[in-house]
Coordinates of C-alpha atoms and ligand atoms in Angstrom, one line a residue:
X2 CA 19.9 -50.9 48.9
X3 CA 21.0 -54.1 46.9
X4 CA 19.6 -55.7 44.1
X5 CA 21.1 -58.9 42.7
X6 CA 21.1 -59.7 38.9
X7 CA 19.4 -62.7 37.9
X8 CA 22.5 -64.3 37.2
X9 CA 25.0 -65.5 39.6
X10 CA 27.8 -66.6 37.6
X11 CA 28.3 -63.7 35.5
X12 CA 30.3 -60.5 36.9
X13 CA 29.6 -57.5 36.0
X14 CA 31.9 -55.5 33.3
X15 CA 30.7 -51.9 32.9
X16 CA 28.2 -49.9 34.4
X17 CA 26.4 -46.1 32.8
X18 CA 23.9 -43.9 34.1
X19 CA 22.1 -42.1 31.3
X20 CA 22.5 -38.4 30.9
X21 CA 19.6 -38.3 33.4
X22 CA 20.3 -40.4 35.3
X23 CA 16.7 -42.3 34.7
X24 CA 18.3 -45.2 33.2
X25 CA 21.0 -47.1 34.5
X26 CA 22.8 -49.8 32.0
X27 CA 24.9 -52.7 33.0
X28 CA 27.2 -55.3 31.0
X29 CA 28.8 -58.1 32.1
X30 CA 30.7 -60.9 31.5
X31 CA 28.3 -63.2 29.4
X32 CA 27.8 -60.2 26.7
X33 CA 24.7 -59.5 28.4
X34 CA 23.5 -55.9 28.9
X35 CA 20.7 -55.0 31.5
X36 CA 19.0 -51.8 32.1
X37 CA 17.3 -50.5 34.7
X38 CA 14.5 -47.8 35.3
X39 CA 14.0 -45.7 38.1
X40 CA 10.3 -46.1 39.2
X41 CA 8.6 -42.7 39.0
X42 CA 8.2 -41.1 42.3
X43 CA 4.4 -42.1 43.8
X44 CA 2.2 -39.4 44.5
X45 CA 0.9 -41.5 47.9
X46 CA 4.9 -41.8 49.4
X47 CA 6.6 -37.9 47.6
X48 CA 9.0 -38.9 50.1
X49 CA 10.6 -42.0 48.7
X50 CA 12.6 -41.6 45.9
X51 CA 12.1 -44.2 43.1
X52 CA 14.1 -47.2 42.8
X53 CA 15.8 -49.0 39.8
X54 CA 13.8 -51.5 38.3
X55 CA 14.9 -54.1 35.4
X56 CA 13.5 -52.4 32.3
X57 CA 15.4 -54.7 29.8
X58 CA 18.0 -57.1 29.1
X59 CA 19.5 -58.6 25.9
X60 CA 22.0 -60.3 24.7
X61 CA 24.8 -57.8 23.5
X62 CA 27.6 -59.6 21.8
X63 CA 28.2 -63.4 21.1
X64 CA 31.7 -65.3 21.9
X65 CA 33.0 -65.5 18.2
X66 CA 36.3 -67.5 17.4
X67 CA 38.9 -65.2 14.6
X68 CA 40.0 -68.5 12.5
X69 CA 42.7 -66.5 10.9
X70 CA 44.5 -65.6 14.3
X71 CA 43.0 -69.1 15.9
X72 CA 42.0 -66.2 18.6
X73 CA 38.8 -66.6 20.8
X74 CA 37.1 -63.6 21.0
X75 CA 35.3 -63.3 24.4
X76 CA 31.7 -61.6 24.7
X77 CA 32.5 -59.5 27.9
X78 CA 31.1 -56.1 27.5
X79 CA 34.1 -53.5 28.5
X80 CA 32.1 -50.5 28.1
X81 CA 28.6 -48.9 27.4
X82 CA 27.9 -45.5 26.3
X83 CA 24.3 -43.7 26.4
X84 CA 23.5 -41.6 23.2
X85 CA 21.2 -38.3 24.6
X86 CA 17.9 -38.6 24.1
X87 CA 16.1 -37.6 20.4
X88 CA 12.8 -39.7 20.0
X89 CA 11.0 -42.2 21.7
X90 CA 13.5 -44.7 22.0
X91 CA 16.9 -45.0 23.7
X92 CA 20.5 -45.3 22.0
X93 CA 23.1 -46.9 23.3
X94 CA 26.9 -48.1 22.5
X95 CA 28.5 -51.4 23.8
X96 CA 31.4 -53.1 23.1
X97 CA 33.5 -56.2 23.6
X98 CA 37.1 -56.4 22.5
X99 CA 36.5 -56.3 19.6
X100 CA 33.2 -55.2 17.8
X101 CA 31.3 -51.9 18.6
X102 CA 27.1 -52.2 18.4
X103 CA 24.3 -49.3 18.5
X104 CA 21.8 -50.7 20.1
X105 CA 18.2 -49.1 20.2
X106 CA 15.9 -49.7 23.1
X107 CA 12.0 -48.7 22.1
X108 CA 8.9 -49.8 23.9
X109 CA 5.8 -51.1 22.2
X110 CA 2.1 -51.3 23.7
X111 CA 0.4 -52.1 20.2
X112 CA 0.7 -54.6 18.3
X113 CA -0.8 -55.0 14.3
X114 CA -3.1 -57.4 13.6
X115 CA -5.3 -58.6 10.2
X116 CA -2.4 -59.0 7.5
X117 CA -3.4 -60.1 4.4
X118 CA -0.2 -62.4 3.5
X119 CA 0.6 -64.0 6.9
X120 CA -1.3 -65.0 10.0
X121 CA -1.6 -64.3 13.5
X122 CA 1.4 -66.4 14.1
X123 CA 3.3 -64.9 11.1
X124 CA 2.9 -68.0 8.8
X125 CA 2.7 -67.4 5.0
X126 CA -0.9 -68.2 4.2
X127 CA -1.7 -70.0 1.5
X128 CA -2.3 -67.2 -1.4
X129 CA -5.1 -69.0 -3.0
X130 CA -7.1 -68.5 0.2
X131 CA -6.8 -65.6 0.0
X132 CA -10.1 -64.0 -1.1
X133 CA -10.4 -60.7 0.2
X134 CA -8.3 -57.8 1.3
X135 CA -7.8 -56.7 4.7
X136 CA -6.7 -53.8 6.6
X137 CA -4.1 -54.3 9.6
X138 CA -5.0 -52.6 12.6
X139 CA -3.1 -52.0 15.7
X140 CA -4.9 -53.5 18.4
X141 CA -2.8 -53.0 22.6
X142 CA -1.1 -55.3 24.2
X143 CA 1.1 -55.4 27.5
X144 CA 4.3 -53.1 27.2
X145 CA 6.9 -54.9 25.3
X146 CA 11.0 -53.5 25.5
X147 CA 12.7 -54.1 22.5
X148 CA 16.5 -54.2 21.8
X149 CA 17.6 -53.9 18.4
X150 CA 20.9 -54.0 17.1
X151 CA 21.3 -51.1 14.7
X152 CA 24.7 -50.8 13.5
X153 CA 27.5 -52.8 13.8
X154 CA 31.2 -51.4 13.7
X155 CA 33.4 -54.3 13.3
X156 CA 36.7 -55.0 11.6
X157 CA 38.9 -52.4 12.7
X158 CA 40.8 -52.9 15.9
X159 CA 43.8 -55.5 16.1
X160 CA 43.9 -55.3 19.9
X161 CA 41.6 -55.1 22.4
X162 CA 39.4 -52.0 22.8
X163 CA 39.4 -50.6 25.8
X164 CA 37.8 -47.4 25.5
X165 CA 34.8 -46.1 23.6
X166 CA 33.3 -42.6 24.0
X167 CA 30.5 -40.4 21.9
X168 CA 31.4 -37.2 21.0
X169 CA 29.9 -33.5 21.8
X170 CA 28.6 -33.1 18.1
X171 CA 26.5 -36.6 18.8
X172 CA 27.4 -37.8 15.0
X173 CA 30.8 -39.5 15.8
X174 CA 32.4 -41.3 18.5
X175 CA 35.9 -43.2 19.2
X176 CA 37.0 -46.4 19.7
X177 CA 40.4 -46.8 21.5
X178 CA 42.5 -50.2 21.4
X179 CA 46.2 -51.0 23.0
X180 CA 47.6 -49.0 20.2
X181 CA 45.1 -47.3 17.9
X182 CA 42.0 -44.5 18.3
X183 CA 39.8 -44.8 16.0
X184 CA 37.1 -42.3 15.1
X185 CA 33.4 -43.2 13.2
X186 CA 30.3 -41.4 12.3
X187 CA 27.5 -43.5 13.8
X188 CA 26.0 -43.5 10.2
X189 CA 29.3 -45.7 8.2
X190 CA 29.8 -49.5 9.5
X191 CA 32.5 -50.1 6.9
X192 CA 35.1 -47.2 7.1
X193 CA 36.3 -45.0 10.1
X194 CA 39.4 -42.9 10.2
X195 CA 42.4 -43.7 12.3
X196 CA 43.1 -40.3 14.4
X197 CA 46.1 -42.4 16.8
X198 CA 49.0 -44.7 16.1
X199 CA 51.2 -45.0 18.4
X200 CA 52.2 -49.0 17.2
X201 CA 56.1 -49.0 16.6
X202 CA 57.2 -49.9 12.9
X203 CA 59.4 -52.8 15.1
X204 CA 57.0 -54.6 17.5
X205 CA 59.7 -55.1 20.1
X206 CA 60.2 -51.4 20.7
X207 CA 56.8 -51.6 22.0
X208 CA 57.2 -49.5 25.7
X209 CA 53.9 -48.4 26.2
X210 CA 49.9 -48.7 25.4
X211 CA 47.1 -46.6 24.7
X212 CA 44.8 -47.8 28.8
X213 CA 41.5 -45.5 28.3
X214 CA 40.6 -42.2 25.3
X215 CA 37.7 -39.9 26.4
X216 CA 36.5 -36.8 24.6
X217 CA 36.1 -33.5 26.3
X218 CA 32.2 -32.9 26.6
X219 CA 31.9 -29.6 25.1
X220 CA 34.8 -29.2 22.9
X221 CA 34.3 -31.6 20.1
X222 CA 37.8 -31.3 18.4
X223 CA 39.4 -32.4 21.6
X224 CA 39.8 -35.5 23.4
X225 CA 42.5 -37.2 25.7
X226 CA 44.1 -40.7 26.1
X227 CA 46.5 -41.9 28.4
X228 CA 48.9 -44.5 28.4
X229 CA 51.1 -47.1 30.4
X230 CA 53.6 -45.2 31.4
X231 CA 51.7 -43.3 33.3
X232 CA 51.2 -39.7 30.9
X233 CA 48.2 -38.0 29.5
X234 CA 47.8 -36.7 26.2
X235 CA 45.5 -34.3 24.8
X236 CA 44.9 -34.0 21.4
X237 CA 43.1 -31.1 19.4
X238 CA 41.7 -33.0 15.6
X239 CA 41.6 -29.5 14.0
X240 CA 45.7 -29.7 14.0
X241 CA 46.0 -32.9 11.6
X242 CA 44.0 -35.9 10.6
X243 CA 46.4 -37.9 12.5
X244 CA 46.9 -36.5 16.0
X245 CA 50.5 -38.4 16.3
X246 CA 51.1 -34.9 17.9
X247 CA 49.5 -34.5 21.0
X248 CA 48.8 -30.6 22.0
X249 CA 49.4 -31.1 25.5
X250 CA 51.2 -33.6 27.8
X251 CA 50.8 -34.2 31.1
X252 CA 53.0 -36.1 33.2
X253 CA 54.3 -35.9 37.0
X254 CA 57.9 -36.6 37.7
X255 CA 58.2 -40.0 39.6
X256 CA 59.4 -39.2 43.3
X257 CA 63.1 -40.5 43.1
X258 CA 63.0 -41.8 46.9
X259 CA 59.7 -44.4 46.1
X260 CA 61.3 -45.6 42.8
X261 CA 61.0 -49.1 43.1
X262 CA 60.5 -52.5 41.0
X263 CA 56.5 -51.8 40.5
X264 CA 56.8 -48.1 40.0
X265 CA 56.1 -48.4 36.2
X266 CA 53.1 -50.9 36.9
X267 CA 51.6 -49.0 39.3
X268 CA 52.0 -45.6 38.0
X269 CA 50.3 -47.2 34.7
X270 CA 47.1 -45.4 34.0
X271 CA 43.7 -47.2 34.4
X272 CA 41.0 -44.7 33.7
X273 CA 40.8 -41.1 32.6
X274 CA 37.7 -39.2 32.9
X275 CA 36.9 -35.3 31.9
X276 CA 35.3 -33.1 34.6
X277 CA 31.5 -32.2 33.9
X278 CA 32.8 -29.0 33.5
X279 CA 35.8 -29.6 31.4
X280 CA 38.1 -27.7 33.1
X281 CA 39.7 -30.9 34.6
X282 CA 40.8 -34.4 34.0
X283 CA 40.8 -37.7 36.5
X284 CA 43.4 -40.2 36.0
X285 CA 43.0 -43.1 38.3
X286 CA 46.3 -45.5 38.7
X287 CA 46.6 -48.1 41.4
X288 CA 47.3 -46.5 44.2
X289 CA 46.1 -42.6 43.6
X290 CA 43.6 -41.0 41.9
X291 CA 45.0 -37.7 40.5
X292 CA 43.2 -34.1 39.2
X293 CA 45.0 -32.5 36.4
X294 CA 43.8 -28.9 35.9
X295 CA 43.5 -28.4 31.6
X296 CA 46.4 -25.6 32.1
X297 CA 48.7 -27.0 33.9
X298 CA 50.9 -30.1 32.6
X299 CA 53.9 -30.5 34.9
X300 CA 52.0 -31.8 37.7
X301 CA 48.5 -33.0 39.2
X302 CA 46.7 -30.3 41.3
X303 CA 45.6 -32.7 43.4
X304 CA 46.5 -36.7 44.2
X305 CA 44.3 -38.8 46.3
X306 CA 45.7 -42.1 48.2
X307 CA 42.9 -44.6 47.4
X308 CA 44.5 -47.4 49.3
X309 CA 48.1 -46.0 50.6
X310 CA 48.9 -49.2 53.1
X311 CA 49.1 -51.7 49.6
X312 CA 52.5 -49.9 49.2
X313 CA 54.0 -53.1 51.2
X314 CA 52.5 -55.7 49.7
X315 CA 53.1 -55.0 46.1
X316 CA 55.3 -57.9 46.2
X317 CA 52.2 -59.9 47.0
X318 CA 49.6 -58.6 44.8
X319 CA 51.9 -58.6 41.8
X320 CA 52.2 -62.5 42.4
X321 CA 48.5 -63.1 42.5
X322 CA 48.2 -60.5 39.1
X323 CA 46.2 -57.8 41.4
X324 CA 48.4 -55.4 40.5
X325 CA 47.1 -55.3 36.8
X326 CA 43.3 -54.6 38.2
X327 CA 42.0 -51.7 36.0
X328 CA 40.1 -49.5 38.7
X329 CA 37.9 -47.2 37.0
X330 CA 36.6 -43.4 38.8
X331 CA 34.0 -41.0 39.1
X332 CA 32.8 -37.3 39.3
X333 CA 30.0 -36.5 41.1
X334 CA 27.1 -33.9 38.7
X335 CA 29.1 -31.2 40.2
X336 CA 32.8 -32.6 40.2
X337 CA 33.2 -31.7 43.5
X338 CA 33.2 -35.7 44.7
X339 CA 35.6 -38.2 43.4
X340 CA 34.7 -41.8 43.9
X341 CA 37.0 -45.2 42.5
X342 CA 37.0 -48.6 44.1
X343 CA 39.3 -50.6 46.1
X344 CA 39.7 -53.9 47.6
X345 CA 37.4 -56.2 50.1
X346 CA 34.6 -54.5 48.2
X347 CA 35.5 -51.2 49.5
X348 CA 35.2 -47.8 47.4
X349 CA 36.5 -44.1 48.5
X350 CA 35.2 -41.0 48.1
X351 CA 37.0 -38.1 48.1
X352 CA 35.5 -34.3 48.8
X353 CA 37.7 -31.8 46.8
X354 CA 36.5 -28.7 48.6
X355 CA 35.9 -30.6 52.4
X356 CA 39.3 -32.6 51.7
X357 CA 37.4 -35.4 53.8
X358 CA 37.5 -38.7 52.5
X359 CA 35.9 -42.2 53.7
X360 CA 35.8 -45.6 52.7
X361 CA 32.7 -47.6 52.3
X362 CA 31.9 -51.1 51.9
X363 CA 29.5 -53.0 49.5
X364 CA 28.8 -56.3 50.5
X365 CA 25.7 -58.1 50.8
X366 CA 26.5 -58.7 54.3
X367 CA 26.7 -55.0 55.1
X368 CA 24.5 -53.5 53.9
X369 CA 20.9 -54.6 53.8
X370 CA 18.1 -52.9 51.8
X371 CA 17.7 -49.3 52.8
X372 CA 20.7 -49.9 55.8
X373 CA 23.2 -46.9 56.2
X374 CA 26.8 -47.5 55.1
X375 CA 29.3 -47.4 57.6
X376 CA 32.5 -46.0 57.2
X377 CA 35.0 -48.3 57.3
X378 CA 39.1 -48.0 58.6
X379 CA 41.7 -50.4 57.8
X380 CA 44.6 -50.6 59.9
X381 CA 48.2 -50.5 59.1
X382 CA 50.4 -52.6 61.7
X383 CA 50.0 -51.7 65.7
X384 CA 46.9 -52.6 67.6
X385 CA 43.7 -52.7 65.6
X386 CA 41.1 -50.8 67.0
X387 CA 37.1 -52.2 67.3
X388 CA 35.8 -51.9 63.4
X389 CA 39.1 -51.6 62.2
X390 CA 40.0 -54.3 59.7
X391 CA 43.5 -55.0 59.5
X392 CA 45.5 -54.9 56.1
X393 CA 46.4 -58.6 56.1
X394 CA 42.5 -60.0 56.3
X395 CA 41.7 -57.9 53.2
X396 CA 40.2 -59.8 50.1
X397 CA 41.5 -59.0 47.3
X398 CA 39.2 -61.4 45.2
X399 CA 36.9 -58.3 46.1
X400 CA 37.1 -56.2 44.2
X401 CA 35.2 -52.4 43.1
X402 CA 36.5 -51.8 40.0
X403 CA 33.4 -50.1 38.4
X404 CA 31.2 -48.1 39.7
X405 CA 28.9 -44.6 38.2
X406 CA 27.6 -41.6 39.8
X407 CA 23.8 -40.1 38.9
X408 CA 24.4 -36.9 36.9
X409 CA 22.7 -34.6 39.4
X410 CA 22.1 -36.3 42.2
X411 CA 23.6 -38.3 45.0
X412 CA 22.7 -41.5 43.8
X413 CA 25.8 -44.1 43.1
X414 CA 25.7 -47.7 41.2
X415 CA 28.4 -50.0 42.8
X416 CA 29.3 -53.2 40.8
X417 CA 31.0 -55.8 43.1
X418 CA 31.4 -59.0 41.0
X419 CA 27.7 -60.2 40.5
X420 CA 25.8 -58.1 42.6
X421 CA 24.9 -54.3 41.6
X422 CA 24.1 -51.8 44.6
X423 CA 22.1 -48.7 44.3
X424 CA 22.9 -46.3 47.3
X425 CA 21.4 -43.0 47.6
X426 CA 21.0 -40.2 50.3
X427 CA 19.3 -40.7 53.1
X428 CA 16.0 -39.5 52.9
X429 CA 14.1 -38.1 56.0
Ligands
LIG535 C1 17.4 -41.0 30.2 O1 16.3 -41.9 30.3 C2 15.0 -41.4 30.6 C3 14.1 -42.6 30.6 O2 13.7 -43.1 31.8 C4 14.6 -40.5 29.5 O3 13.3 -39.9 29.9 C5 15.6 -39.4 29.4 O4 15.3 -38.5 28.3 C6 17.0 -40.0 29.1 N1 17.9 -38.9 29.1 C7 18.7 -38.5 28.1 C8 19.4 -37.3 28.1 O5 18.8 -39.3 27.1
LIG536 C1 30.7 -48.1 2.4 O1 29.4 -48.4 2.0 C2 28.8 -47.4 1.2 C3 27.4 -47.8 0.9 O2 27.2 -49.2 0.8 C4 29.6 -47.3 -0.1 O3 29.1 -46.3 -1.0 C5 31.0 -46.9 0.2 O4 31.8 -46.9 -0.9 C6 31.6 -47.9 1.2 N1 32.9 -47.5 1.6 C7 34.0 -48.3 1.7 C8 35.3 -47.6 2.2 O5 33.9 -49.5 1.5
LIG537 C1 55.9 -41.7 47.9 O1 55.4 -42.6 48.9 C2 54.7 -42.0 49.9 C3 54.2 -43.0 50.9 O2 55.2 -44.1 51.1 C4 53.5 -41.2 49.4 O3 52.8 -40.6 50.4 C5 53.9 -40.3 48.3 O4 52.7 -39.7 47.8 C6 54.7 -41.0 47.3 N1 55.1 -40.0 46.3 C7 54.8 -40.0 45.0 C8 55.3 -38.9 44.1 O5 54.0 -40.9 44.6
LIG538 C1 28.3 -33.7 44.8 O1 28.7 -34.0 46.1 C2 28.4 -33.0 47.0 C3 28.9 -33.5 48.4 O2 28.3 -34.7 48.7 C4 26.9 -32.8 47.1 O3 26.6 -31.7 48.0 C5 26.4 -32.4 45.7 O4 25.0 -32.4 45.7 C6 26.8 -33.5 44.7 N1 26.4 -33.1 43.4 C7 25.7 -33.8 42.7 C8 25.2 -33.2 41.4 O5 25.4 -35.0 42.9

């Protein structure tokens, strides 16, 4: 089904399932983060599954102006990160380009009432009418969701981050920019440690940026980034403070016959993303989607053609700046699915084990509440068959480039522009 923010103007930036899946959290454009709650199954209907519900929303980050630089600094949430559950409330990460927040989500049902200094309204009374001493008591009210900001970790990227993730010990996490990874224990706003450098001494030997970091989800020495040119590095902290050194590299050798003019855009990295298990690592660029097994670092063990008939009109989409679009992909909870978004509101899925693949579209248009996608076929020159759409009507002002799988089950949150869609398996 679809559900449409309350907003139309703003598009959506980033979206995160928590590790349960329960919780479903959104940022977008305006610096506004959203959070949806799956509705507990009913006990009348065992059969329908419970559907995402707006829990929350608050105002993340603010657009802020760096005077020194004469910069604007936009508000647009690139990425949220859930902190696992330890008490009542909910942690989470978000960032904008610039600033890292913890934000905790609590609910409150009481409220205290009676104090002796203020009043109901929370106005200083005057103390010399004050004759007697009270004692507050919490008295319930309606459910109330609260976000409050807890930490803020600012001041310490030059460029833009593009990459935060939490690591396995749940006491640090990383920030990664164009050119620096920066690690911080969620306790100290004023100091974290720089673990990657990779800025030139001279600015104009510059040949490549840091695109997305991620740490591996057991191993919490170990994390990867990849770059612009189209490589992977992995990266142990136990072998320096400054891991300048990578421990592993992983890069294909380009095909000689399809080098081209747009090789080194396209073969630019947009996403990298850890198998549940570990054992692998995702690297989406623009026109494949690749699995790297851990051990092996001369080639992918698998490449995926997300959208193979663009190869054509590269020409075309590097003139209208499509080229640049950062697609980001998925693992299903068992990493036997990949999913990653394309164009014309399209996204692919691809079954490692089946090696089936299909495209589906999300589009208001398409698919109305609790309708059953379609596959869909584009076709490549010839006659176009009946459902077919053909390569040239494509619009590429639509576009999937986040999207976020439910940890264990088959439940996927699509983000086209403004409008978020929840599908799930089909339920007898
Ligand atoms: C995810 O959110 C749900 C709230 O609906 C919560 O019960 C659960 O503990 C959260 N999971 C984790 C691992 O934080
Ligand atoms: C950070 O703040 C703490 C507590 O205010 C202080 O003890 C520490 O010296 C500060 N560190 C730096 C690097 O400023
Ligand atoms: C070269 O291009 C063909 C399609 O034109 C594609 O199938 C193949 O995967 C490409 N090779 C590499 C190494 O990207
Ligand atoms: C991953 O996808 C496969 C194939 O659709 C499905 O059978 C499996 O249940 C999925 N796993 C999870 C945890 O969603």
């Amino acid at each position: 089904y679809t559900k449409d923010l309350d907003t139309k103007t703003d598009i959506i930036s980033t979206v995160e399932f928590n590790h349960t899946g329960e919780l479903l959290a959104t940022g977008d454009k305006g610096g506004r983060v959203v959070i949806f709650q799956r509705e507990q199954e009913s006990k009348n209907q065992p059969h329908r599954r419970g559907e995402y519900n707006v829990y929350s929303t608050f105002q993340s980050h603010e657009p802020e102006f760096d005077y020194l630089k004469s910069l604007e600094i936009e508000e647009k949430i690139n990425k949220i990160r859930w902190l696992p559950q330890q008490n009542a409330a909910y942690f989470l990460l978000s960032t904008n380009d610039k600033t890292v927040k913890l934000w905790k989500v609590s609910e409150r049902d009481k409220r205290p009432e009676g104090y002796n200094l203020k009043d109901e309204d929370g106005r200083l009374r005057d103390p010399s009418m004050i004759t007697m001493l009270r004692v507050p008591v919490l008295r319930p009210m309606d459910l109330m969701v609260e976000a409050t900001p807890r930490r803020v970790f600012a001041n310490a990227h030059t460029y833009h981050i593009n990459s935060i993730s939490v690591n396995s010990d749940y006491e640090t996490y990383m920030s990664a920019d164009d050119l620096r990874i920066n690690l911080w224990n969620f306790e100290i706003t004023n100091q974290s440690f720089n673990i990657v450098d990779i800025k030139p001494a001279n600015m104009e030997e510059l040949t490549e940026v840091i695109t997305a970091a991620e740490f591996h989800p057991h191993h919490c020495n170990t994390f990867v980034y990849s770059s612009s040119k189209g490589t992977i590095r992995l990266c142990d902290m136990r072998a320096s403070a400054l891991c300048d050194r990578h421990s592993k590299f992983f890069e294909e050798p380009e095909d000689p016959s399809n080098r081209s003019f747009f090789s080194e855009i396209i073969s630019s990295i947009s996403d990298v993303k850890f198998s549940h298990s570990g054992r692998y690592i995702m690297t989406r660029d623009y026109l494949t989607v690749k699995v790297w097994d851990l051990n092996m670092e001369n080639r992918p063990i698998e490449t995926y053609q997300v959208h193979d008939y663009l190869r054509s009109k590269l020409c075309s989409l590097y003139e209208n700046d499509c080229i640049f679009d950062k697609f980001e992909c998925v693992w299903n909870g068992s990493d036997s699915v990949i999913m990653t978004g394309s164009y014309n509101n399209f996204f692919r899925m691809f079954d490692r084990n089946t090696k089936r693949d299909v495209t589906l579209e999300a589009s208001r248009e398409n698919s109305k509440p609790r309708a059953i996608l379609k596959p869909r076929k584009v076709c490549v020159g010839g006659k176009r068959r009946k459902d077919e759409i053909s390569v040239d009507s494509l619009d590429f002002s639509k576009k999937i480039l986040h999207t976020a799988w439910h940890p264990s089950e088959n439940i996927i949150a699509v983000a086209a522009t403004n409008n978020l869609y929840i599908f799930q398996d089909k339920v007898n």
